[in-house]
Coordinates of C-alpha atoms in Angstrom, one line a residue:
M1 CA 9.4 -21.9 -3.1
L2 CA 6.7 -21.1 -4.9
P3 CA 3.3 -21.0 -3.4
P4 CA 0.8 -22.5 -5.5
E5 CA -1.4 -18.9 -5.5
V6 CA 1.2 -17.9 -7.6
D7 CA 0.5 -18.6 -10.8
M8 CA 3.7 -18.3 -12.9
E9 CA 2.3 -19.3 -16.6
N10 CA 0.5 -15.9 -16.8
V11 CA 2.9 -13.4 -14.6
W12 CA 3.8 -12.5 -18.3
R13 CA 0.3 -11.6 -18.7
Q14 CA -1.0 -10.4 -15.9
T15 CA -2.0 -7.1 -14.9
L16 CA -2.5 -5.7 -11.2
G17 CA -5.8 -5.7 -11.2
D18 CA -6.0 -9.1 -12.4
I19 CA -4.6 -10.2 -9.2
L20 CA -7.4 -9.4 -7.3
H21 CA -9.5 -10.8 -9.4
R22 CA -7.9 -14.1 -9.1
S23 CA -7.6 -14.0 -5.4
A24 CA -11.8 -13.1 -5.1
A25 CA -12.2 -16.2 -7.1
R26 CA -9.9 -18.7 -5.1
T27 CA -10.8 -17.3 -1.4
P28 CA -13.9 -15.3 -2.0
R29 CA -14.6 -14.9 1.6
K30 CA -11.6 -14.9 3.4
T31 CA -10.9 -12.0 5.1
A32 CA -8.7 -9.4 2.5
I33 CA -8.6 -5.6 4.1
V34 CA -9.0 -4.9 8.2
C35 CA -8.9 -1.4 8.6
G36 CA -10.3 0.4 11.7
S37 CA -13.8 -1.0 11.5
V38 CA -13.9 -1.6 8.0
S39 CA -13.7 -5.2 7.1
W40 CA -13.6 -6.5 3.5
T41 CA -13.2 -10.1 2.8
F42 CA -11.2 -10.8 -0.4
A43 CA -14.7 -10.7 -2.8
E44 CA -16.0 -7.8 -0.7
F45 CA -12.5 -5.7 -1.7
D46 CA -13.0 -6.9 -5.4
A47 CA -16.4 -5.7 -5.9
A48 CA -15.6 -2.5 -3.9
C49 CA -12.6 -1.9 -6.6
D50 CA -15.2 -2.6 -9.4
R51 CA -17.3 0.2 -8.0
V52 CA -14.9 2.5 -7.4
A53 CA -13.5 2.2 -10.8
T54 CA -16.6 2.6 -12.6
G55 CA -17.2 6.0 -10.2
L56 CA -13.5 6.9 -11.6
A57 CA -14.4 5.7 -15.0
G58 CA -17.5 8.3 -15.0
M59 CA -15.6 11.1 -13.6
G60 CA -13.3 11.1 -16.5
V61 CA -10.3 9.3 -15.2
K62 CA -9.3 7.6 -18.8
T63 CA -6.3 5.3 -19.4
G64 CA -3.1 7.1 -18.9
D65 CA -3.9 9.5 -16.5
R66 CA -2.1 10.0 -13.8
F67 CA -3.7 9.8 -10.2
A68 CA -2.2 11.2 -7.0
I69 CA -2.6 10.6 -3.6
L70 CA -1.7 12.5 -0.8
S71 CA -3.1 10.1 2.8
R72 CA -2.1 8.0 5.1
N73 CA -2.9 4.5 5.2
S74 CA -6.5 3.0 5.1
H75 CA -8.5 0.7 3.2
A76 CA -9.6 3.4 0.4
F77 CA -6.1 4.0 -0.2
A78 CA -5.9 -0.1 -1.1
A79 CA -8.9 0.2 -2.8
L80 CA -7.9 3.0 -4.9
R81 CA -4.4 1.1 -6.0
F82 CA -6.7 -1.6 -7.5
A83 CA -9.2 0.4 -9.0
L84 CA -6.8 2.3 -10.9
A85 CA -5.0 -0.3 -12.3
R86 CA -7.8 -1.6 -13.9
L87 CA -8.6 1.5 -15.5
G88 CA -4.9 1.6 -16.7
A89 CA -4.4 4.9 -14.9
V90 CA -1.0 5.9 -13.1
L91 CA -0.6 5.8 -9.4
V92 CA 1.4 8.8 -8.1
P93 CA 1.1 8.5 -4.9
I94 CA 2.8 11.1 -2.4
N95 CA 4.7 11.8 0.8
F96 CA 2.5 13.4 2.7
M97 CA 5.0 14.8 5.0
L98 CA 6.2 16.9 2.3
N99 CA 5.2 21.0 2.1
A100 CA 3.0 22.2 -0.3
Q101 CA 5.4 23.2 -2.8
E102 CA 7.2 20.5 -2.5
A103 CA 4.0 18.0 -3.2
G104 CA 3.1 20.5 -6.0
F105 CA 6.4 19.8 -8.1
I106 CA 5.1 16.2 -7.5
L107 CA 1.6 17.0 -9.2
G108 CA 3.2 18.7 -11.7
H109 CA 6.1 16.9 -12.8
A110 CA 4.1 14.0 -13.2
G111 CA 1.2 15.5 -15.0
A112 CA -1.5 14.5 -12.1
R113 CA -5.5 15.5 -13.4
F114 CA -6.8 14.1 -10.2
L115 CA -5.5 14.3 -6.1
A116 CA -7.4 12.0 -3.6
V117 CA -6.9 13.3 0.2
G118 CA -6.5 11.7 3.4
P119 CA -9.2 13.9 6.1
D120 CA -6.0 15.4 7.8
L121 CA -4.6 16.6 4.5
V122 CA -7.2 18.8 2.3
E123 CA -5.5 21.7 3.0
L124 CA -2.0 20.4 2.1
G125 CA -3.7 19.0 -1.2
R126 CA -5.3 22.5 -2.3
Q127 CA -2.1 24.1 -1.5
A128 CA -0.3 21.6 -3.8
S129 CA -2.9 21.7 -6.2
S130 CA -2.9 25.5 -7.0
R131 CA 0.8 25.7 -7.6
D132 CA 1.5 25.2 -11.4
T133 CA -0.1 21.7 -11.9
K134 CA -3.0 20.2 -14.2
V135 CA -5.0 18.9 -11.1
E136 CA -8.7 19.2 -12.3
R137 CA -10.1 17.6 -9.0
L138 CA -9.9 16.3 -5.4
I139 CA -11.3 13.3 -4.2
W140 CA -11.8 13.0 -0.3
L141 CA -10.7 9.7 1.5
P142 CA -11.6 8.2 4.6
G143 CA -9.1 7.2 7.1
E144 CA -9.5 4.9 9.6
D145 CA -11.5 6.7 11.3
V146 CA -14.7 7.0 9.1
T147 CA -17.0 9.1 11.1
T148 CA -14.7 11.9 10.0
G149 CA -17.0 14.3 7.6
A150 CA -15.7 15.3 4.0
P151 CA -15.8 19.2 3.2
E152 CA -18.8 20.4 2.2
G153 CA -19.2 20.1 -1.8
M154 CA -15.1 17.6 -2.1
L155 CA -16.2 14.5 -3.8
T156 CA -15.8 11.5 -1.7
F157 CA -14.3 8.1 -1.5
D158 CA -17.6 6.6 -0.5
A159 CA -19.4 8.0 -2.8
L160 CA -17.2 6.4 -5.5
L161 CA -18.0 3.1 -3.3
A162 CA -21.6 3.4 -3.7
T163 CA -21.5 3.2 -7.8
E164 CA -23.2 0.6 -9.8
A165 CA -20.0 -1.6 -11.1
R166 CA -20.4 -1.9 -14.8
P167 CA -17.7 -3.1 -16.8
V168 CA -14.6 -1.1 -17.7
E169 CA -13.4 -1.2 -21.2
A170 CA -9.6 0.2 -20.3
A171 CA -6.3 -0.8 -22.9
V172 CA -3.8 -2.1 -20.5
G173 CA -1.5 -4.5 -20.3
A174 CA 1.2 -5.9 -18.6
R175 CA 3.8 -3.0 -20.0
S176 CA 1.6 -0.6 -19.5
L177 CA 2.4 2.1 -16.7
A178 CA 1.7 1.2 -13.2
Q179 CA 2.8 3.8 -11.0
I180 CA 5.5 6.7 -10.7
V181 CA 7.0 6.4 -7.8
Y182 CA 9.2 10.1 -6.6
T183 CA 12.0 9.3 -4.7
S184 CA 15.2 11.8 -3.9
G185 CA 18.4 12.6 -2.3
T186 CA 18.9 15.7 -0.2
E187 CA 20.4 18.1 -3.0
S188 CA 18.1 17.3 -6.2
L189 CA 15.1 17.6 -6.8
P190 CA 12.8 14.7 -6.8
K191 CA 12.4 11.8 -9.5
G192 CA 9.9 9.7 -10.9
A193 CA 10.6 6.1 -11.4
M194 CA 8.1 4.5 -14.0
L195 CA 7.4 1.2 -12.9
T196 CA 4.9 -1.1 -15.1
H197 CA 2.8 -3.7 -14.3
Q198 CA 4.8 -6.5 -15.0
A199 CA 8.0 -4.9 -13.5
V200 CA 5.4 -4.6 -10.4
L201 CA 4.0 -7.9 -10.6
W202 CA 7.2 -9.8 -11.2
E203 CA 8.5 -7.8 -7.9
Y204 CA 5.7 -9.6 -5.9
V205 CA 6.8 -12.9 -7.1
S206 CA 10.6 -12.1 -5.8
C207 CA 9.4 -11.2 -2.3
I208 CA 6.5 -13.7 -2.0
I209 CA 9.4 -16.1 -3.0
E210 CA 11.9 -15.0 -0.8
G211 CA 10.0 -13.5 2.1
D212 CA 8.0 -16.6 2.5
I213 CA 4.9 -14.8 2.3
V214 CA 1.6 -17.0 2.0
G215 CA -2.0 -16.9 2.3
G216 CA -1.8 -17.9 5.6
D217 CA 0.0 -15.0 6.8
R218 CA -2.2 -12.0 8.7
L219 CA 0.8 -9.3 8.1
L220 CA 0.0 -5.6 9.8
H221 CA 1.1 -2.5 7.5
A222 CA 1.8 0.2 9.5
L223 CA 4.3 2.0 7.6
P224 CA 3.3 4.7 4.9
L225 CA 1.9 3.0 1.7
Y226 CA 2.8 6.4 -0.2
H227 CA 6.0 4.1 0.2
C228 CA 6.4 1.3 -2.4
A229 CA 8.7 -0.6 0.2
Q230 CA 5.1 -1.2 2.1
L231 CA 3.0 -1.1 -1.0
D232 CA 4.9 -3.3 -3.3
V233 CA 6.7 -5.7 -0.9
F234 CA 3.7 -6.2 1.8
L235 CA 0.4 -5.4 0.5
G236 CA 0.5 -6.1 -2.8
P237 CA 2.0 -9.7 -2.6
A238 CA -0.3 -10.1 0.1
I239 CA -3.6 -9.8 -2.2
Y240 CA -1.3 -11.7 -4.9
V241 CA -1.1 -14.8 -2.3
G242 CA -4.8 -14.1 -0.6
A243 CA -3.5 -13.7 2.7
T244 CA -5.5 -11.1 5.2
S245 CA -3.8 -7.4 5.5
V246 CA -4.3 -5.3 8.8
I247 CA -3.8 -1.7 7.7
T248 CA -3.4 1.8 9.4
G249 CA -2.4 4.9 9.6
K250 CA -0.9 5.4 12.9
P251 CA 2.9 3.5 13.0
T252 CA 3.3 4.7 17.0
P253 CA 4.8 1.8 18.7
D254 CA 1.6 1.0 21.0
N255 CA -0.8 1.4 18.0
I256 CA 1.7 -1.3 16.7
L257 CA 1.3 -3.4 19.8
A258 CA -2.1 -3.4 20.5
L259 CA -2.9 -4.2 16.8
L260 CA -0.2 -7.0 16.1
E261 CA -1.9 -8.3 19.5
K262 CA -6.1 -7.5 18.6
H263 CA -5.7 -9.2 14.5
G264 CA -3.1 -11.9 15.6
A265 CA -0.7 -11.2 12.5
N266 CA 2.3 -13.4 12.5
S267 CA 4.0 -10.5 9.8
F268 CA 5.4 -7.2 10.4
F269 CA 7.5 -4.9 8.5
A270 CA 9.5 -2.1 10.1
P271 CA 12.9 0.2 9.9
P272 CA 15.4 -0.5 12.4
S273 CA 13.9 2.5 14.1
I274 CA 10.5 1.3 15.0
W275 CA 11.3 -1.9 16.2
I276 CA 13.6 0.1 19.0
A277 CA 10.6 1.6 19.7
L278 CA 8.9 -1.2 20.0
L279 CA 11.1 -2.8 22.5
R280 CA 11.2 0.2 24.2
S281 CA 7.9 0.5 24.8
P282 CA 6.5 0.0 28.5
N283 CA 3.2 -2.4 26.5
F284 CA 5.9 -4.6 24.7
D285 CA 6.2 -7.3 27.8
K286 CA 2.5 -7.2 28.5
T287 CA 1.4 -7.4 24.9
D288 CA 0.7 -11.1 23.5
L289 CA 3.0 -11.6 20.4
S290 CA 2.5 -15.1 20.5
K291 CA 1.1 -15.2 17.0
L292 CA 4.5 -13.2 15.5
S293 CA 6.6 -15.2 13.6
K294 CA 8.1 -13.1 10.6
G295 CA 9.6 -10.1 11.1
Y296 CA 11.0 -7.5 8.6
Y297 CA 13.3 -4.6 8.2
G298 CA 15.1 -2.3 6.4
A299 CA 15.7 1.3 5.2
A300 CA 18.4 1.6 7.6
I301 CA 21.2 -0.5 9.4
M302 CA 20.0 -2.4 12.3
P303 CA 22.4 -2.5 15.2
V304 CA 23.6 -5.9 16.0
A305 CA 22.6 -5.8 19.3
V306 CA 18.7 -4.6 18.7
L307 CA 18.9 -8.0 16.3
E308 CA 20.5 -9.7 19.6
E309 CA 17.6 -8.7 21.7
L310 CA 15.0 -9.2 19.1
G311 CA 16.0 -12.9 19.1
R312 CA 16.2 -13.1 23.2
R313 CA 12.6 -11.2 23.3
L314 CA 11.3 -12.6 20.2
P315 CA 12.5 -16.3 20.2
R316 CA 10.1 -17.7 17.5
V317 CA 10.3 -14.9 15.0
R318 CA 12.5 -15.4 11.8
L319 CA 13.7 -12.2 10.9
W320 CA 14.8 -10.7 7.2
N321 CA 16.5 -7.7 6.0
F322 CA 15.2 -6.2 2.5
Y323 CA 17.7 -4.0 0.8
G324 CA 16.2 -2.0 -2.4
Q325 CA 15.8 1.1 -4.6
T326 CA 12.5 2.7 -5.7
E327 CA 13.4 2.3 -9.4
I328 CA 13.1 -1.7 -8.8
A329 CA 9.9 -1.5 -7.0
P330 CA 12.3 -1.7 -5.0
L331 CA 13.3 -5.2 -3.3
A332 CA 17.2 -5.9 -4.5
T333 CA 18.7 -8.0 -2.0
V334 CA 17.7 -9.8 0.9
L335 CA 19.2 -11.5 3.8
K336 CA 17.7 -14.3 4.8
P337 CA 16.9 -15.8 8.6

């Protein structure tokens, strides 16, 4: 069943930038983003994205430009995602586990003009962008530890965030290119999956319906946002329906358990390997997981024995199996609880 937050009549005409505006108008004071010490309501998150978009436009980012992000999860990553959408710029998220040659290939192949880098990935970003690429400028993004300083002379996310918001004219529509997400096996160079705003938004609608994502949810996003599973199956739909997103760049079992308890998260996605690691953690039985009611897994086969153990130790949690491919943004099939 489609929740009332989703405006089906206008899905055909909306862009990714529109859905945050709508959620901010509906629930301005509700918490949208939590990351480390940063907490934004929907009104604050919407305004932050407008200011960042204005700052990006001032530095020359325009409609159609490829803008790459090489970073662990953070509030800044989420803000850039929607700021770029409002400009009509194209998001190119890059796996931070790649080496400089591999990341450089993606930058060059995508034709990225700009690269945002996380605090621990500055040197990798410099090396990758110095290869055969069109990258003109690097932008520093904070992580969960917002006290970490930026290299001298590098433009920072905070500087963009401090920009006074102005109306930004952008020729962006539902069929405009929204993102290029790179994917490959082990025997070929990565291929870029090109996805429009409309394609991604319809993916959000599918995830909302099939995954029972609603405005009252508190989702923990611990898997990397560079991958469209966490970015487009969970974060995007959460923003669409006005749910609260808790973001972390540290997907360790103990950190995940601590955040699930601290924030009363009721929804969490992870591959089977992380679910297994949670079950094996000495802190599992010490953690209050009474609010957790929705669990999702994918990316690998879940052993039946693990499903049975989850059923015994988390009897209140409904479990969904999501399967997909990057080219379709990415959800393809769902096994419901």
